[in-house]
CSV table of C-alpha atoms and ligand atoms in Angstrom, one decimal:
chain,number,residue,atom,x,y,z
X,177,MET,CA,44.4,39.5,5.8
X,178,PRO,CA,45.7,39.7,9.3
X,179,GLN,CA,49.4,40.7,9.5
X,180,ASN,CA,50.3,40.8,13.1
X,181,ASP,CA,51.4,38.1,15.5
X,182,THR,CA,48.2,37.4,17.3
X,183,ALA,CA,46.0,37.7,14.2
X,184,ALA,CA,48.3,35.5,12.1
X,185,ARG,CA,48.4,32.8,14.7
X,186,SER,CA,44.6,32.9,15.1
X,187,LEU,CA,44.2,32.4,11.4
X,188,GLU,CA,46.8,29.6,11.4
X,189,HIS,CA,44.9,27.8,14.1
X,190,TRP,CA,41.4,28.1,12.5
X,191,SER,CA,42.3,25.4,10.0
X,192,GLU,CA,42.1,21.6,9.6
X,193,ASP,CA,45.6,21.3,11.3
X,194,GLY,CA,44.1,23.2,14.3
X,195,ARG,CA,41.1,20.8,14.8
X,196,ARG,CA,42.6,18.9,17.7
X,197,GLY,CA,43.3,22.2,19.6
X,198,MET,CA,39.9,23.5,18.7
X,199,ASP,CA,38.1,20.4,20.0
X,200,ALA,CA,40.2,20.5,23.2
X,201,PHE,CA,39.2,24.2,23.7
X,202,TYR,CA,35.5,23.6,23.2
X,203,ALA,CA,35.5,20.8,25.8
X,204,LEU,CA,35.3,23.8,28.2
X,205,ALA,CA,34.4,26.8,26.0
X,206,HIS,CA,31.1,25.3,24.8
X,207,LEU,CA,29.8,26.8,28.0
X,208,ASP,CA,30.4,30.3,26.6
X,209,TYR,CA,27.8,29.7,23.9
X,210,ARG,CA,25.3,27.8,26.1
X,211,LEU,CA,25.2,30.8,28.4
X,212,LEU,CA,24.8,33.3,25.6
X,213,ALA,CA,22.0,31.3,24.1
X,214,LYS,CA,20.2,31.3,27.4
X,215,ALA,CA,21.0,35.0,28.3
X,216,LEU,CA,18.4,36.5,25.9
X,217,ASP,CA,15.0,35.6,24.6
X,218,HIS,CA,16.3,35.0,21.1
X,219,PRO,CA,13.0,33.9,19.5
X,220,ARG,CA,11.5,37.2,20.7
X,221,LEU,CA,14.4,39.2,19.3
X,222,PHE,CA,13.8,37.6,15.9
X,223,ARG,CA,10.0,38.2,16.1
X,224,GLU,CA,10.6,41.9,17.0
X,225,VAL,CA,13.0,42.5,14.2
X,226,ARG,CA,10.6,40.7,11.8
X,227,GLU,CA,7.7,42.9,12.9
X,228,ARG,CA,9.8,46.1,12.5
X,229,ALA,CA,10.8,44.9,9.0
X,230,GLY,CA,7.1,44.6,8.1
X,231,ASN,CA,6.7,40.8,8.7
X,232,PRO,CA,8.6,39.4,5.7
X,233,GLU,CA,8.9,35.7,5.2
X,234,SER,CA,12.7,35.9,5.6
X,235,LEU,CA,15.2,37.9,7.6
X,236,SER,CA,18.9,38.3,6.7
X,237,LEU,CA,21.6,37.5,9.2
X,238,LEU,CA,25.3,38.1,9.2
X,239,ASP,CA,27.5,36.0,11.5
X,240,VAL,CA,30.7,37.9,12.0
X,241,ALA,CA,33.7,35.6,12.6
X,242,CYS,CA,31.4,32.6,12.5
X,243,GLY,CA,34.2,30.3,13.8
X,244,SER,CA,32.9,26.7,14.0
X,245,GLY,CA,29.3,27.8,14.5
X,246,LYS,CA,29.1,27.1,18.2
X,247,PHE,CA,26.6,30.0,18.8
X,248,PRO,CA,24.0,28.9,16.2
X,249,ALA,CA,24.5,25.3,17.3
X,250,ALA,CA,23.7,26.4,20.9
X,251,LEU,CA,20.6,28.3,19.8
X,252,LEU,CA,19.3,25.4,17.8
X,253,ARG,CA,20.0,22.9,20.7
X,254,ASP,CA,19.2,24.9,23.8
X,255,THR,CA,16.5,27.4,22.9
X,256,ALA,CA,13.2,27.6,21.1
X,257,VAL,CA,14.8,29.2,18.0
X,258,PRO,CA,13.9,26.1,15.8
X,259,ALA,CA,10.2,26.8,16.4
X,260,LEU,CA,10.6,30.0,14.4
X,261,ALA,CA,10.7,27.8,11.3
X,262,ASP,CA,7.2,26.5,12.3
X,263,GLU,CA,6.0,30.1,12.3
X,264,GLY,CA,7.1,30.4,8.6
X,265,LEU,CA,10.3,32.4,9.3
X,266,ARG,CA,13.4,31.7,7.2
X,267,VAL,CA,16.7,33.2,8.2
X,268,ASP,CA,19.1,33.7,5.3
X,269,TYR,CA,22.4,33.2,7.1
X,270,ALA,CA,25.6,34.8,5.8
X,271,LEU,CA,28.8,33.3,7.2
X,272,LEU,CA,31.8,35.7,7.5
X,273,ASP,CA,35.2,34.6,8.5
X,274,PRO,CA,38.8,35.0,7.0
X,275,SER,CA,39.1,31.2,7.5
X,276,ALA,CA,37.4,29.0,4.8
X,277,PHE,CA,37.8,26.1,7.3
X,278,SER,CA,35.7,28.0,9.9
X,279,ILE,CA,33.0,28.9,7.3
X,280,ALA,CA,32.7,25.2,6.3
X,281,GLU,CA,32.4,24.1,9.9
X,282,ALA,CA,29.8,26.7,10.8
X,283,ALA,CA,27.8,26.0,7.6
X,284,ALA,CA,27.5,22.3,8.7
X,285,GLU,CA,25.8,23.4,11.9
X,286,LEU,CA,22.9,25.3,10.2
X,287,ARG,CA,19.4,23.9,10.5
X,288,PRO,CA,16.0,25.7,10.0
X,289,PRO,CA,15.2,28.5,10.5
X,290,PHE,CA,18.8,29.1,9.5
X,291,HIS,CA,19.6,28.6,5.8
X,292,GLU,CA,23.1,29.2,4.4
X,293,ALA,CA,22.9,32.2,2.1
X,294,GLN,CA,26.4,33.5,1.5
X,295,ARG,CA,30.0,32.7,2.3
X,296,LEU,CA,32.1,35.8,2.9
X,297,GLU,CA,35.7,34.8,3.3
X,298,THR,CA,37.1,38.0,4.6
X,299,THR,CA,37.9,39.9,7.8
X,300,LEU,CA,35.1,42.1,9.1
X,301,GLU,CA,37.2,45.3,8.5
X,302,ASP,CA,37.7,44.2,4.8
X,303,LEU,CA,34.1,43.3,4.2
X,304,ASP,CA,32.9,44.8,0.8
X,305,PRO,CA,31.0,48.0,1.6
X,306,SER,CA,28.3,47.0,-0.8
X,307,VAL,CA,27.3,43.9,1.3
X,308,GLY,CA,24.3,44.3,3.6
X,309,PRO,CA,22.8,45.7,5.6
X,310,PHE,CA,21.4,42.8,7.5
X,311,ASP,CA,18.3,42.5,9.7
X,312,VAL,CA,20.4,40.7,12.4
X,313,VAL,CA,24.2,40.8,12.9
X,314,TRP,CA,26.0,38.8,15.5
X,315,ALA,CA,29.7,38.5,16.6
X,316,THR,CA,30.1,36.1,19.5
X,317,HIS,CA,33.5,35.7,21.0
X,318,ALA,CA,34.6,36.8,17.6
X,319,LEU,CA,37.0,39.7,17.6
X,320,TYR,CA,39.8,39.0,20.1
X,321,ALA,CA,42.5,38.8,17.4
X,322,LEU,CA,41.5,42.0,15.6
X,323,GLU,CA,44.6,44.1,14.8
X,324,PRO,CA,44.3,47.2,17.1
X,325,ALA,CA,44.9,49.5,14.1
X,326,HIS,CA,41.8,47.9,12.4
X,327,LEU,CA,39.5,48.1,15.4
X,328,GLN,CA,37.6,51.3,14.4
X,329,ALA,CA,37.2,50.2,10.8
X,330,ALA,CA,35.8,46.9,12.0
X,331,ALA,CA,33.4,48.6,14.4
X,332,ARG,CA,32.2,51.0,11.6
X,333,ARG,CA,31.7,48.0,9.3
X,334,LEU,CA,29.7,46.1,11.9
X,335,VAL,CA,27.4,49.1,12.5
X,336,ALA,CA,27.0,49.8,8.8
X,337,ALA,CA,26.1,46.1,8.3
X,338,THR,CA,23.1,46.5,10.7
X,339,ALA,CA,19.9,47.7,9.1
X,340,PRO,CA,18.3,50.7,10.8
X,341,HIS,CA,15.4,48.5,12.1
X,342,GLY,CA,17.8,45.6,12.8
X,343,VAL,CA,19.8,44.5,15.8
X,344,ALA,CA,23.4,43.5,16.5
X,345,LEU,CA,24.5,41.2,19.2
X,346,ILE,CA,28.2,41.2,20.3
X,347,ALA,CA,29.6,39.1,23.0
X,348,GLN,CA,33.2,39.4,24.1
X,349,GLY,CA,35.4,38.9,27.2
X,350,THR,CA,36.2,42.0,29.2
X,351,ALA,CA,39.7,43.1,30.2
X,352,ASP,CA,39.5,41.3,33.6
X,353,GLY,CA,38.0,38.1,32.3
X,354,HIS,CA,40.0,34.9,31.8
X,355,TYR,CA,40.6,35.2,28.0
X,356,LEU,CA,42.2,38.6,28.2
X,357,ALA,CA,43.9,38.2,31.5
X,358,PHE,CA,45.4,34.9,30.6
X,359,TYR,CA,46.7,36.1,27.3
X,360,ARG,CA,48.3,39.2,28.8
X,361,ALA,CA,50.0,37.0,31.4
X,362,PHE,CA,51.1,34.6,28.6
X,363,LEU,CA,52.7,37.3,26.5
X,364,GLU,CA,54.4,38.8,29.6
X,365,GLY,CA,55.6,35.6,31.2
X,366,VAL,CA,56.3,33.4,28.2
X,367,ARG,CA,56.9,35.8,25.3
X,368,GLY,CA,58.9,38.4,27.2
X,369,GLY,CA,56.2,41.0,26.7
X,370,GLU,CA,56.2,40.7,22.9
X,371,GLY,CA,52.9,40.4,21.1
X,372,THR,CA,49.6,42.0,20.6
X,373,PRO,CA,47.0,41.5,23.4
X,374,TYR,CA,43.5,40.5,22.6
X,375,VAL,CA,40.9,43.2,22.0
X,376,SER,CA,38.7,43.6,25.1
X,377,CYS,CA,35.0,44.1,25.0
X,378,GLU,CA,35.5,47.6,26.6
X,379,GLU,CA,37.7,48.6,23.6
X,380,LEU,CA,35.1,47.2,21.2
X,381,VAL,CA,32.2,49.0,22.9
X,382,GLU,CA,34.2,52.3,22.8
X,383,ALA,CA,34.8,51.8,19.0
X,384,ILE,CA,31.2,50.8,18.4
X,385,GLY,CA,30.1,53.9,20.5
X,386,ILE,CA,31.9,56.1,18.0
X,387,ALA,CA,30.5,54.2,15.1
X,388,VAL,CA,26.9,54.5,16.2
X,389,LYS,CA,27.1,58.2,16.9
X,390,ASP,CA,24.3,60.1,15.0
X,391,GLY,CA,23.0,56.7,13.8
X,392,PRO,CA,19.7,55.0,14.7
X,393,HIS,CA,21.1,52.5,17.1
X,394,GLU,CA,21.6,52.5,20.8
X,395,ILE,CA,24.0,50.3,22.8
X,396,VAL,CA,22.9,48.2,25.8
X,397,VAL,CA,25.5,46.3,27.7
X,398,ARG,CA,25.0,43.4,30.1
X,399,ARG,CA,27.7,41.5,32.0
X,400,LEU,CA,27.8,37.7,32.3
X,401,SER,CA,30.1,36.3,35.1
X,402,TYR,CA,30.8,32.6,35.3
X,403,ASP,CA,33.6,30.1,35.7
X,404,HIS,CA,35.0,27.4,33.5
X,405,VAL,CA,35.5,24.6,36.0
X,406,VAL,CA,37.6,21.5,35.3
X,407,ALA,CA,39.0,18.8,37.6
X,408,GLN,CA,42.7,19.2,38.4
X,409,ASP,CA,43.1,15.6,37.4
X,410,ASP,CA,42.1,16.4,33.8
X,411,ARG,CA,45.5,17.7,32.9
X,412,ASP,CA,45.1,17.3,29.2
X,413,VAL,CA,41.8,19.1,29.1
X,414,VAL,CA,43.3,22.0,31.0
X,415,GLU,CA,46.4,22.1,28.8
X,416,GLY,CA,44.4,22.0,25.6
X,417,PHE,CA,42.1,24.7,26.7
X,418,LEU,CA,44.9,27.0,27.8
X,419,GLN,CA,47.0,26.4,24.7
X,420,ARG,CA,44.1,27.4,22.5
X,421,CYS,CA,43.5,30.5,24.7
X,422,ALA,CA,46.9,31.6,23.5
X,423,PHE,CA,46.8,30.0,20.0
X,424,ASP,CA,50.1,28.4,21.0
X,425,ASP,CA,50.4,24.6,21.4
X,426,SER,CA,54.1,24.6,21.8
X,427,VAL,CA,54.0,25.5,25.5
X,428,SER,CA,53.1,22.7,27.9
X,429,LEU,CA,51.0,23.2,31.0
X,430,GLU,CA,54.1,22.6,33.1
X,431,GLN,CA,56.0,25.3,31.3
X,432,MET,CA,53.0,27.7,31.8
X,433,LEU,CA,53.0,26.9,35.5
X,434,ASP,CA,56.7,27.5,35.8
X,435,ALA,CA,56.7,30.8,33.8
X,436,PRO,CA,56.9,34.2,35.6
X,437,VAL,CA,53.6,36.2,35.7
X,438,LEU,CA,51.7,33.4,34.0
X,439,GLY,CA,52.5,31.0,36.8
X,440,ASP,CA,51.1,33.5,39.3
X,441,TYR,CA,48.0,34.0,37.3
X,442,LEU,CA,47.4,30.3,37.0
X,443,ALA,CA,48.0,29.8,40.7
X,444,GLY,CA,45.1,32.1,41.3
X,445,CYS,CA,42.9,29.9,39.2
X,446,ARG,CA,43.4,26.8,41.4
X,447,ASP,CA,40.8,25.8,43.9
X,448,ASP,CA,42.8,23.1,45.7
X,449,ALA,CA,40.2,22.4,48.3
X,450,ALA,CA,37.7,21.4,45.6
X,451,GLY,CA,40.4,19.9,43.4
X,452,VAL,CA,39.5,22.0,40.4
X,453,TRP,CA,40.7,24.8,38.2
X,454,ARG,CA,38.3,27.8,38.0
X,455,PHE,CA,38.9,30.1,35.0
X,456,HIS,CA,36.8,33.1,35.8
X,457,GLN,CA,35.0,34.8,32.8
X,458,GLU,CA,33.6,38.3,32.6
X,459,VAL,CA,31.8,38.6,29.3
X,460,ASP,CA,29.8,41.6,28.1
X,461,LEU,CA,26.8,41.0,26.0
X,462,VAL,CA,26.3,44.1,23.8
X,463,LEU,CA,23.1,44.8,22.0
X,464,LEU,CA,22.7,47.4,19.3
X,465,THR,CA,19.0,48.2,19.0
X,466,PRO,CA,17.0,50.9,17.2
X,467,GLY,CA,16.7,53.6,19.8
X,468,GLU,CA,12.9,54.2,19.5
X,469,THR,CA,12.1,50.5,20.4
X,470,ARG,CA,13.5,50.7,23.9
I,93,LIG,C1,36.3,31.9,18.5
I,93,LIG,S1,35.9,32.0,16.9
I,93,LIG,C2,34.3,32.7,16.9
I,93,LIG,C3,33.3,31.7,17.4
I,93,LIG,C4,32.0,31.7,16.7
I,93,LIG,N1,31.3,33.0,16.9
I,93,LIG,C5,31.1,30.6,17.1
I,93,LIG,O1,29.8,30.8,17.2
I,93,LIG,O2,31.6,29.5,17.2
I,93,LIG,C6,36.9,33.3,16.2
I,93,LIG,C7,36.8,33.4,14.7
I,93,LIG,O3,37.2,34.7,14.4
I,93,LIG,C8,37.8,34.7,13.1
I,93,LIG,N2,38.5,36.0,12.9
I,93,LIG,C9,39.8,36.4,13.3
I,93,LIG,N3,40.0,37.6,13.0
I,93,LIG,C10,38.9,38.1,12.3
I,93,LIG,C11,38.6,39.4,11.8
I,93,LIG,N4,39.4,40.4,11.8
I,93,LIG,N5,37.3,39.5,11.2
I,93,LIG,C12,36.5,38.5,11.2
I,93,LIG,N6,36.7,37.2,11.7
I,93,LIG,C13,38.0,37.1,12.3
I,93,LIG,C14,38.7,33.5,13.2
I,93,LIG,O4,39.1,33.0,11.9
I,93,LIG,C15,37.8,32.5,13.9
I,93,LIG,O5,37.1,31.7,13.0
């Protein structure tokens, strides 16, 4: 189980007590998943894996750090993934998360072709080596709170969980994107420099690069750049979003604005002419695919 400050606070917030903060966060952050759902031809990705697997009736899928299931929900709502069920495909969906609350929330989102298959209440790095491999693995905005000392083990486990003919999809904010930049400024300006920053996608890709070495998979990275935009009048929405970005609801928006470093960062997010906040996201979409298919 997570031991460090950031990991422990993350786990504490992925709970029934954290539901209000989670809902406040997703008032804006649902956009992360809508854009990911639209960024790739997901039905085609499933069809290609199915073909490589020899056209079975079902594929296995591991959702790493399933959270509250916003990614499968977006795929089911905003893409043609549901039509895969009409083609006779069933996706046996394994939910992995150290939070039982998250697993239950994500399970409630699943609709055909996704069928709940397994609940794995564990961190990725501690996932039993005998579990898997899976035809499809995804980890979307999943691994920010990983303990740095566990990064390489987590990357190895993710790669090992991906079948040789399978694919893995990882999406995570980069070092310059809002989630990482905000949290660095929060730790610096509010916590006196104490605390473990989030893991960036660059760090994750480096660790995955080591883990895929000599294996069948290649890494393809694509950058998504966009803004979370919210009216400056919507104070409570902004505060809820930012508090969840730091897993800390004890610091008010006004305290954040007054804090050194963080205040400067937030000033740079204001578009006063338009009367909005713009939180700029840089997110990398990382695909592991069998090399010979590209
Ligand atoms: C932002 S959510 C992920 C969102 C999710 N992918 C979705 O589609 O809604 C982050 C999740 O990561 C989980 N988590 C934190 N540390 C983890 C670790 N080391 N391994 C796996 N999951 C972890 C948290 O419990 C939380 O549920």
